[in-house]
Structure formats: structure tokens, C-alpha cells
Amino acid sequence: MIIFSGSSNKHLAESTAGGMGVNFGHLEIFVFPDGERRVRVIDKVVDENTVVFQSTSTPPDQNYMELFFIVDALKRSGAKSVTAVVSYLGYERQDHVFRDGEAVSLEVIIETLERVGVDKLVAFDLHSVKVPELFSIPVLHLSALPLFAEKIKNEFKDEIILVSPDMGGIRRIKELSESLGNTPFATIVKNRDLETGRISDSQLNGDVRGKISIIVDDMIATGDTTVDAARLLLENGATKVFAFATHAVFTNKAPEVLQKSGIEKVWVTDTINIPQEKKFPKLEIISVSKAIAEGLKNF
Ligand code: R5P
């Protein structure tokens, strides 16, 4: 096996390859003045099983195009197979038609990934458990929940309540609750304006009074969902609020919004690379590289 990486999350690829004792392959990625990319595989890959890491986070289109070109270059260079480790699958939230006339962007992405030659795909905490069913190739769907459960067991000794900040996260919160010995959980019903994407209102189901509340979500993008949930929990008597999310999508204002909020600490993973300027004092990063290494060994 040879592991390659696109530009978006090289650190995760290198740490996974290092942990597995697997060779790290070399690519030449040249960016022309107009922004176009030229990708070339430097190592010999004939009859090799290859793995490409790319997190299709911001800027998603550029990161996807780069991934498509890497896969094409590997296939043209004779690779026996290409497994794409897309630790954050951009466009995963656009998995069906929400309003008449919309494109199903995720289906376009999946068709392209398969058409350029991806043989297998490794993904992390997909927005919906149904996403793997949209692929024709095998998908290994990994989760950060076991890592979060371990962290919660070690960090919190007082009474806690898990909180899903929206109804889409109920399966996730139930699974985490079970793995923590049926820890109680609460849910928030969140409504969004389908045109602007902004939260229009939210209601809490569950009793958080006097308890440490732990919000768990698949991703934090603007931070609005997490911060709005924290506000609601504190208004309803939670003693302290903490947050866990797998993907640190972090649009520009998110770090500031999270740091200024009533949340004590935010844990995210390294499925998306977080540049120095987006790190903030309340943030802690948990690495998923061991989970990916384990997953790749048996996939
Ligand atoms: C929504 O369904 C997701 O699970 C996240 O709650 C959401 O995408 C987070 O986005 P933001 O941080 O912009 O509210």
C-alpha cells in the first residue's frame, strides 16, 4: 500500500501513514497563475494498492478537483486500486432536493468520484447514515463517537446530559448515550430558513437543570447551531455547557463566535485541517488517524 495526499489535510495523511508504517507517496501539484492545477504522480504505482487522503472542506470545489485529478493520475499510472479517504465529504448536506428546482449536489460528486476511478471510499461521521447507500462502490463509514465517549468518561465525573442540537443528530446521541451506559440525553428542535440557512427558532426537549450539558454534533460550520443550543441550555438551567463535533468546518467567524459564547470547551477532530489562525483557547483537537489506520487495515 502507498498513501498519497492532496493539499487539504496532509498532516492527517502523514500521521496515518507513519502510524501504519506505510510508504508515503509523492505528488507534484502545480498551480498555474489562473488557478488551474496540474497533478503528477512521482512514485511508481504499477499494480499497487494506493490510498489518497483529501478532506473536501473549504474550498470544496478546489479540493474536489484536486482529488479527481490525483485519482486520474494514479489510475493512468497503473495503480491496481485507489481508495479515497475523504475524511470530510464536502456537499454531504445536499443529499436530496429540499426545494423544487434544486440540484442534488452530493449525487453529482459521488458520480464523479466513481467515474474518475475511486474503487473504495473511507468517510467519517457522514451527515446522514443513508449517504453510503448513494454510492455504488464500497464505503467504510467511520465515526469519532468512540473517541468522544472515551474523552467524556475521562473528563466528566459529575452528572451530565448529552444534547443533540437538532433532530438530525438523534441517532448519533442515542448511540453515544448507549456507549456511556445509557447516559440521559436531551434534544433540540431547530428550524432553519431553507433559503438563507439561518436558524429561525429552537425548542428544548428534556430537563437539563443543574446538569453539565454536552452538545454533540457532526460538524460546526458558522457555529450558530452550537452557540444557539448553548444559549438555550443555559437559559434552561444547565450548570455548564461543553461541545463535541467531528468536523471543524469553521467558516471565518466561527472561532470568534465559539470563543465568545457561554461554552466552556469545544472538542473537534482533525478530519479537517485547522489552520493556526482558526484555533482559539477553548478548542481542543482529537486525532482520528489511529481510527483511519485501523479501518484501512481491514478494508
Ligand atoms: C446540521 O444539520 C448539522 O448537523 C450541523 O448542526 C450544522 O451543519 C452546523 O452548522 P452551523 O455551525 O453553521 O450552524
CSV table of C-alpha atoms and ligand atoms in Angstrom, one decimal:
chain,number,residue,atom,x,y,z
A,1,MET,CA,0.0,0.0,0.0
A,2,ILE,CA,1.2,3.5,-0.7
A,3,ILE,CA,-0.5,6.6,0.8
A,4,PHE,CA,-0.8,9.8,-1.1
A,5,SER,CA,-2.3,13.1,-0.1
A,6,GLY,CA,-3.9,16.1,-1.7
A,7,SER,CA,-3.2,19.6,-0.3
A,8,SER,CA,-6.1,19.9,2.1
A,9,ASN,CA,-5.1,17.7,5.1
A,10,LYS,CA,-1.6,16.4,4.5
A,11,HIS,CA,-0.9,16.2,8.3
A,12,LEU,CA,-3.6,13.6,8.8
A,13,ALA,CA,-2.3,11.6,5.8
A,14,GLU,CA,1.3,11.7,7.1
A,15,SER,CA,0.4,10.8,10.6
A,16,THR,CA,-1.8,7.8,9.4
A,17,ALA,CA,1.0,6.6,7.1
A,18,GLY,CA,3.6,7.0,9.9
A,19,GLY,CA,1.4,5.1,12.4
A,20,MET,CA,0.8,2.3,9.9
A,21,GLY,CA,4.5,2.1,8.8
A,22,VAL,CA,3.3,2.5,5.2
A,23,ASN,CA,5.2,4.4,2.5
A,24,PHE,CA,4.1,8.0,1.8
A,25,GLY,CA,3.9,8.7,-1.9
A,26,HIS,CA,5.0,11.9,-3.7
A,27,LEU,CA,2.8,14.0,-6.0
A,28,GLU,CA,3.7,17.1,-7.9
A,29,ILE,CA,0.8,19.6,-7.6
A,30,PHE,CA,1.5,22.7,-9.7
A,31,VAL,CA,-0.9,25.7,-9.5
A,32,PHE,CA,-0.9,27.8,-12.7
A,33,PRO,CA,-1.4,31.6,-12.3
A,34,ASP,CA,-5.0,31.3,-13.3
A,35,GLY,CA,-5.7,28.8,-10.5
A,36,GLU,CA,-5.8,25.6,-12.6
A,37,ARG,CA,-3.9,22.6,-11.2
A,38,ARG,CA,-1.6,20.1,-12.8
A,39,VAL,CA,-1.2,16.8,-10.9
A,40,ARG,CA,1.6,14.3,-11.5
A,41,VAL,CA,2.4,11.1,-9.6
A,42,ILE,CA,6.2,10.8,-8.9
A,43,ASP,CA,6.4,7.3,-7.4
A,44,LYS,CA,5.9,4.1,-9.4
A,45,VAL,CA,2.4,2.8,-8.6
A,46,VAL,CA,2.0,0.0,-11.2
A,47,ASP,CA,-0.1,-2.8,-9.6
A,48,GLU,CA,0.0,-1.1,-6.2
A,49,ASN,CA,-3.0,-0.6,-3.9
A,50,THR,CA,-3.0,3.2,-3.4
A,51,VAL,CA,-4.8,5.4,-0.9
A,52,VAL,CA,-5.4,9.1,-1.4
A,53,PHE,CA,-6.3,11.4,1.5
A,54,GLN,CA,-8.3,14.6,0.8
A,55,SER,CA,-10.7,16.4,3.0
A,56,THR,CA,-13.1,18.2,0.7
A,57,SER,CA,-13.6,21.1,3.1
A,58,THR,CA,-13.2,24.8,2.3
A,59,PRO,CA,-12.6,25.5,-0.6
A,60,PRO,CA,-14.6,22.4,-1.5
A,61,ASP,CA,-14.6,22.7,-5.3
A,62,GLN,CA,-10.9,23.2,-5.5
A,63,ASN,CA,-10.3,20.3,-3.1
A,64,TYR,CA,-12.6,18.0,-5.1
A,65,MET,CA,-11.0,18.9,-8.4
A,66,GLU,CA,-7.6,18.2,-7.0
A,67,LEU,CA,-8.8,14.8,-5.7
A,68,PHE,CA,-10.3,13.9,-9.1
A,69,PHE,CA,-7.0,14.7,-10.8
A,70,ILE,CA,-5.0,12.7,-8.3
A,71,VAL,CA,-7.2,9.6,-8.7
A,72,ASP,CA,-7.0,10.0,-12.5
A,73,ALA,CA,-3.2,10.3,-12.4
A,74,LEU,CA,-2.9,7.2,-10.2
A,75,LYS,CA,-5.2,5.2,-12.5
A,76,ARG,CA,-3.3,6.3,-15.6
A,77,SER,CA,0.0,5.4,-13.9
A,78,GLY,CA,-1.2,1.8,-13.5
A,79,ALA,CA,-2.4,1.7,-9.8
A,80,LYS,CA,-4.2,-1.5,-9.1
A,81,SER,CA,-6.7,0.2,-6.8
A,82,VAL,CA,-7.4,3.6,-5.4
A,83,THR,CA,-9.1,4.1,-2.0
A,84,ALA,CA,-10.1,7.7,-1.3
A,85,VAL,CA,-10.0,8.7,2.4
A,86,VAL,CA,-12.3,11.7,2.3
A,87,SER,CA,-12.3,12.5,6.0
A,88,TYR,CA,-14.8,15.3,5.5
A,89,LEU,CA,-17.1,14.8,2.5
A,90,GLY,CA,-18.0,18.2,1.2
A,91,TYR,CA,-21.6,18.7,-0.1
A,92,GLU,CA,-22.8,15.9,2.1
A,93,ARG,CA,-25.6,18.1,3.5
A,94,GLN,CA,-27.0,18.5,-0.1
A,95,ASP,CA,-28.1,14.9,-0.3
A,96,HIS,CA,-31.7,15.4,-1.5
A,97,VAL,CA,-34.0,18.0,-3.0
A,98,PHE,CA,-35.1,20.4,-0.2
A,99,ARG,CA,-37.0,22.8,-2.5
A,100,ASP,CA,-38.3,22.3,-6.1
A,101,GLY,CA,-35.7,23.0,-8.7
A,102,GLU,CA,-32.6,22.3,-6.6
A,103,ALA,CA,-29.6,20.2,-7.8
A,104,VAL,CA,-28.7,17.1,-5.6
A,105,SER,CA,-25.0,18.2,-5.4
A,106,LEU,CA,-23.9,15.1,-3.4
A,107,GLU,CA,-25.1,12.8,-6.2
A,108,VAL,CA,-23.0,14.7,-8.7
A,109,ILE,CA,-20.0,14.4,-6.5
A,110,ILE,CA,-20.5,10.7,-6.0
A,111,GLU,CA,-20.9,10.0,-9.7
A,112,THR,CA,-17.7,11.9,-10.5
A,113,LEU,CA,-15.7,10.2,-7.8
A,114,GLU,CA,-16.8,6.8,-9.1
A,115,ARG,CA,-16.3,7.8,-12.8
A,116,VAL,CA,-12.7,9.0,-12.3
A,117,GLY,CA,-11.8,5.6,-10.8
A,118,VAL,CA,-12.2,5.6,-7.0
A,119,ASP,CA,-12.6,1.9,-6.0
A,120,LYS,CA,-13.4,2.3,-2.3
A,121,LEU,CA,-14.1,5.3,-0.1
A,122,VAL,CA,-13.4,5.9,3.6
A,123,ALA,CA,-15.6,8.5,5.2
A,124,PHE,CA,-16.1,9.9,8.7
A,125,ASP,CA,-19.3,10.8,10.6
A,126,LEU,CA,-21.4,11.4,7.5
A,127,HIS,CA,-24.3,13.8,7.9
A,128,SER,CA,-26.8,11.0,7.3
A,129,VAL,CA,-26.3,7.2,7.7
A,130,LYS,CA,-28.0,6.9,4.3
A,131,VAL,CA,-25.2,8.6,2.4
A,132,PRO,CA,-23.2,5.3,1.9
A,133,GLU,CA,-26.2,3.8,0.1
A,134,LEU,CA,-25.9,6.5,-2.6
A,135,PHE,CA,-22.5,5.0,-3.6
A,136,SER,CA,-22.0,2.0,-5.9
A,137,ILE,CA,-18.5,1.4,-4.5
A,138,PRO,CA,-17.8,0.0,-1.0
A,139,VAL,CA,-17.9,2.8,1.7
A,140,LEU,CA,-16.3,2.4,5.1
A,141,HIS,CA,-18.2,4.8,7.4
A,142,LEU,CA,-16.0,5.5,10.5
A,143,SER,CA,-17.1,7.5,13.5
A,144,ALA,CA,-15.5,9.7,16.1
A,145,LEU,CA,-18.1,8.7,18.7
A,146,PRO,CA,-15.9,6.1,20.4
A,147,LEU,CA,-13.2,8.8,20.8
A,148,PHE,CA,-15.7,11.2,22.2
A,149,ALA,CA,-17.0,8.6,24.6
A,150,GLU,CA,-13.5,8.0,25.9
A,151,LYS,CA,-12.9,11.7,26.4
A,152,ILE,CA,-16.3,12.2,28.2
A,153,LYS,CA,-15.6,9.3,30.5
A,154,ASN,CA,-12.2,10.7,31.5
A,155,GLU,CA,-13.2,14.4,31.7
A,156,PHE,CA,-16.6,14.4,33.5
A,157,LYS,CA,-17.2,12.9,36.9
A,158,ASP,CA,-20.4,14.9,37.8
A,159,GLU,CA,-23.9,14.3,36.4
A,160,ILE,CA,-24.0,15.0,32.7
A,161,ILE,CA,-26.6,15.1,30.0
A,162,LEU,CA,-25.9,14.7,26.3
A,163,VAL,CA,-27.6,17.1,23.9
A,164,SER,CA,-28.4,16.8,20.2
A,165,PRO,CA,-28.6,20.3,18.8
A,166,ASP,CA,-31.1,19.2,16.1
A,167,MET,CA,-33.3,16.3,15.3
A,168,GLY,CA,-30.9,15.1,12.6
A,169,GLY,CA,-28.5,14.1,15.4
A,170,ILE,CA,-30.8,11.9,17.4
A,171,ARG,CA,-29.3,8.6,16.1
A,172,ARG,CA,-25.8,9.9,17.0
A,173,ILE,CA,-26.8,11.0,20.5
A,174,LYS,CA,-28.6,7.7,21.2
A,175,GLU,CA,-25.5,5.7,20.1
A,176,LEU,CA,-23.2,7.8,22.3
A,177,SER,CA,-25.7,7.5,25.2
A,178,GLU,CA,-25.7,3.7,25.0
A,179,SER,CA,-21.9,3.5,24.8
A,180,LEU,CA,-21.8,5.6,28.0
A,181,GLY,CA,-24.1,3.2,29.9
A,182,ASN,CA,-27.4,4.9,28.9
A,183,THR,CA,-26.4,8.5,29.9
A,184,PRO,CA,-29.5,10.7,29.7
A,185,PHE,CA,-29.9,12.9,26.7
A,186,ALA,CA,-32.0,15.9,25.5
A,187,THR,CA,-32.8,17.1,22.1
A,188,ILE,CA,-33.4,20.4,20.4
A,189,VAL,CA,-35.8,21.0,17.6
A,190,LYS,CA,-34.2,23.5,15.3
A,191,ASN,CA,-35.9,25.1,12.4
A,192,ARG,CA,-33.9,26.7,9.6
A,193,ASP,CA,-35.0,29.1,6.8
A,194,LEU,CA,-34.5,27.0,3.7
A,195,GLU,CA,-33.4,29.9,1.6
A,196,THR,CA,-30.8,31.6,3.9
A,197,GLY,CA,-29.9,28.6,6.0
A,198,ARG,CA,-30.2,30.7,9.2
A,199,ILE,CA,-31.8,29.2,12.4
A,200,SER,CA,-35.4,30.6,12.7
A,201,ASP,CA,-36.3,29.1,16.1
A,202,SER,CA,-35.4,26.3,18.5
A,203,GLN,CA,-37.1,24.4,21.4
A,204,LEU,CA,-35.5,22.1,24.0
A,205,ASN,CA,-36.9,18.6,24.8
A,206,GLY,CA,-35.5,17.3,28.1
A,207,ASP,CA,-34.5,18.5,31.6
A,208,VAL,CA,-31.0,20.0,31.8
A,209,ARG,CA,-31.5,21.9,35.1
A,210,GLY,CA,-28.5,21.5,37.4
A,211,LYS,CA,-26.6,19.3,34.9
A,212,ILE,CA,-23.5,19.7,32.8
A,213,SER,CA,-24.7,19.7,29.2
A,214,ILE,CA,-22.6,18.2,26.4
A,215,ILE,CA,-23.6,19.1,22.9
A,216,VAL,CA,-22.7,16.6,20.3
A,217,ASP,CA,-22.9,17.3,16.5
A,218,ASP,CA,-21.4,16.0,13.3
A,219,MET,CA,-20.0,19.4,12.3
A,220,ILE,CA,-19.6,23.1,13.3
A,221,ALA,CA,-19.7,25.5,10.3
A,222,THR,CA,-20.8,29.0,11.3
A,223,GLY,CA,-21.1,28.0,15.0
A,224,ASP,CA,-24.7,29.2,15.0
A,225,THR,CA,-26.2,25.8,15.9
A,226,THR,CA,-23.8,25.1,18.7
A,227,VAL,CA,-23.9,28.6,20.2
A,228,ASP,CA,-27.7,28.8,19.9
A,229,ALA,CA,-28.0,25.4,21.6
A,230,ALA,CA,-25.7,26.5,24.4
A,231,ARG,CA,-27.8,29.6,25.0
A,232,LEU,CA,-30.9,27.6,25.2
A,233,LEU,CA,-29.3,25.1,27.6
A,234,LEU,CA,-28.0,27.8,29.9
A,235,GLU,CA,-31.4,29.6,29.9
A,236,ASN,CA,-33.0,26.3,30.9
A,237,GLY,CA,-30.7,25.8,33.9
A,238,ALA,CA,-27.7,23.9,32.7
A,239,THR,CA,-24.7,24.5,35.0
A,240,LYS,CA,-22.1,24.4,32.3
A,241,VAL,CA,-22.1,23.6,28.5
A,242,PHE,CA,-19.4,21.8,26.5
A,243,ALA,CA,-19.4,20.8,22.9
A,244,PHE,CA,-18.1,18.0,20.7
A,245,ALA,CA,-18.2,17.9,16.9
A,246,THR,CA,-16.4,15.7,14.4
A,247,HIS,CA,-15.8,18.2,11.6
A,248,ALA,CA,-14.4,21.6,12.2
A,249,VAL,CA,-15.8,23.2,9.0
A,250,PHE,CA,-15.3,26.6,10.8
A,251,THR,CA,-16.3,29.4,8.4
A,252,ASN,CA,-14.4,32.6,9.2
A,253,LYS,CA,-16.4,33.9,12.1
A,254,ALA,CA,-16.9,30.5,13.8
A,255,PRO,CA,-13.8,30.6,16.1
A,256,GLU,CA,-14.7,34.1,17.4
A,257,VAL,CA,-18.4,33.2,17.9
A,258,LEU,CA,-17.4,30.0,19.8
A,259,GLN,CA,-14.8,31.6,21.9
A,260,LYS,CA,-17.1,34.4,23.0
A,261,SER,CA,-20.0,32.0,23.7
A,262,GLY,CA,-21.0,30.5,27.1
A,263,ILE,CA,-19.5,27.2,26.0
A,264,GLU,CA,-16.6,26.1,28.3
A,265,LYS,CA,-14.7,24.0,25.8
A,266,VAL,CA,-15.1,22.7,22.3
A,267,TRP,CA,-13.6,19.4,21.1
A,268,VAL,CA,-13.3,18.7,17.4
A,269,THR,CA,-11.3,16.2,15.4
A,270,ASP,CA,-8.6,16.6,12.7
A,271,THR,CA,-10.8,15.3,9.8
A,272,ILE,CA,-10.4,18.9,8.6
A,273,ASN,CA,-7.1,20.7,9.0
A,274,ILE,CA,-7.5,23.7,11.3
A,275,PRO,CA,-5.0,26.5,10.4
A,276,GLN,CA,-3.3,28.3,13.2
A,277,GLU,CA,-5.5,31.4,12.7
A,278,LYS,CA,-8.7,29.4,13.3
A,279,LYS,CA,-7.5,27.9,16.6
A,280,PHE,CA,-8.8,29.5,19.8
A,281,PRO,CA,-8.2,29.0,23.5
A,282,LYS,CA,-11.4,26.9,24.1
A,283,LEU,CA,-10.6,24.5,21.3
A,284,GLU,CA,-9.1,21.0,21.7
A,285,ILE,CA,-8.4,18.7,18.8
A,286,ILE,CA,-8.7,14.9,18.9
A,287,SER,CA,-6.9,12.9,16.2
A,288,VAL,CA,-8.7,10.3,14.1
A,289,SER,CA,-5.5,9.0,12.5
A,290,LYS,CA,-5.5,5.7,14.5
A,291,ALA,CA,-9.1,5.0,13.7
A,292,ILE,CA,-8.4,5.5,10.0
A,293,ALA,CA,-5.3,3.3,10.2
A,294,GLU,CA,-7.3,0.5,11.9
A,295,GLY,CA,-10.1,0.9,9.3
A,296,LEU,CA,-7.7,0.8,6.3
A,297,LYS,CA,-6.1,-2.4,7.6
A,298,ASN,CA,-9.3,-4.4,7.2
A,299,PHE,CA,-10.9,-2.6,4.3
B,1,R5P,C1,-27.0,20.3,10.6
B,1,R5P,O1,-27.9,19.6,10.3
B,1,R5P,C2,-25.7,19.9,11.1
B,1,R5P,O2,-25.8,18.7,11.8
B,1,R5P,C3,-25.0,20.9,11.9
B,1,R5P,O3,-25.7,21.1,13.1
B,1,R5P,C4,-24.9,22.2,11.1
B,1,R5P,O4,-24.5,21.9,9.8
B,1,R5P,C5,-23.9,23.1,11.8
B,1,R5P,O5,-23.8,24.3,11.0
B,1,R5P,P1,-23.7,25.7,11.7
B,1,R5P,O6,-22.4,25.6,12.6
B,1,R5P,O7,-23.5,26.6,10.6
B,1,R5P,O8,-24.9,26.0,12.5
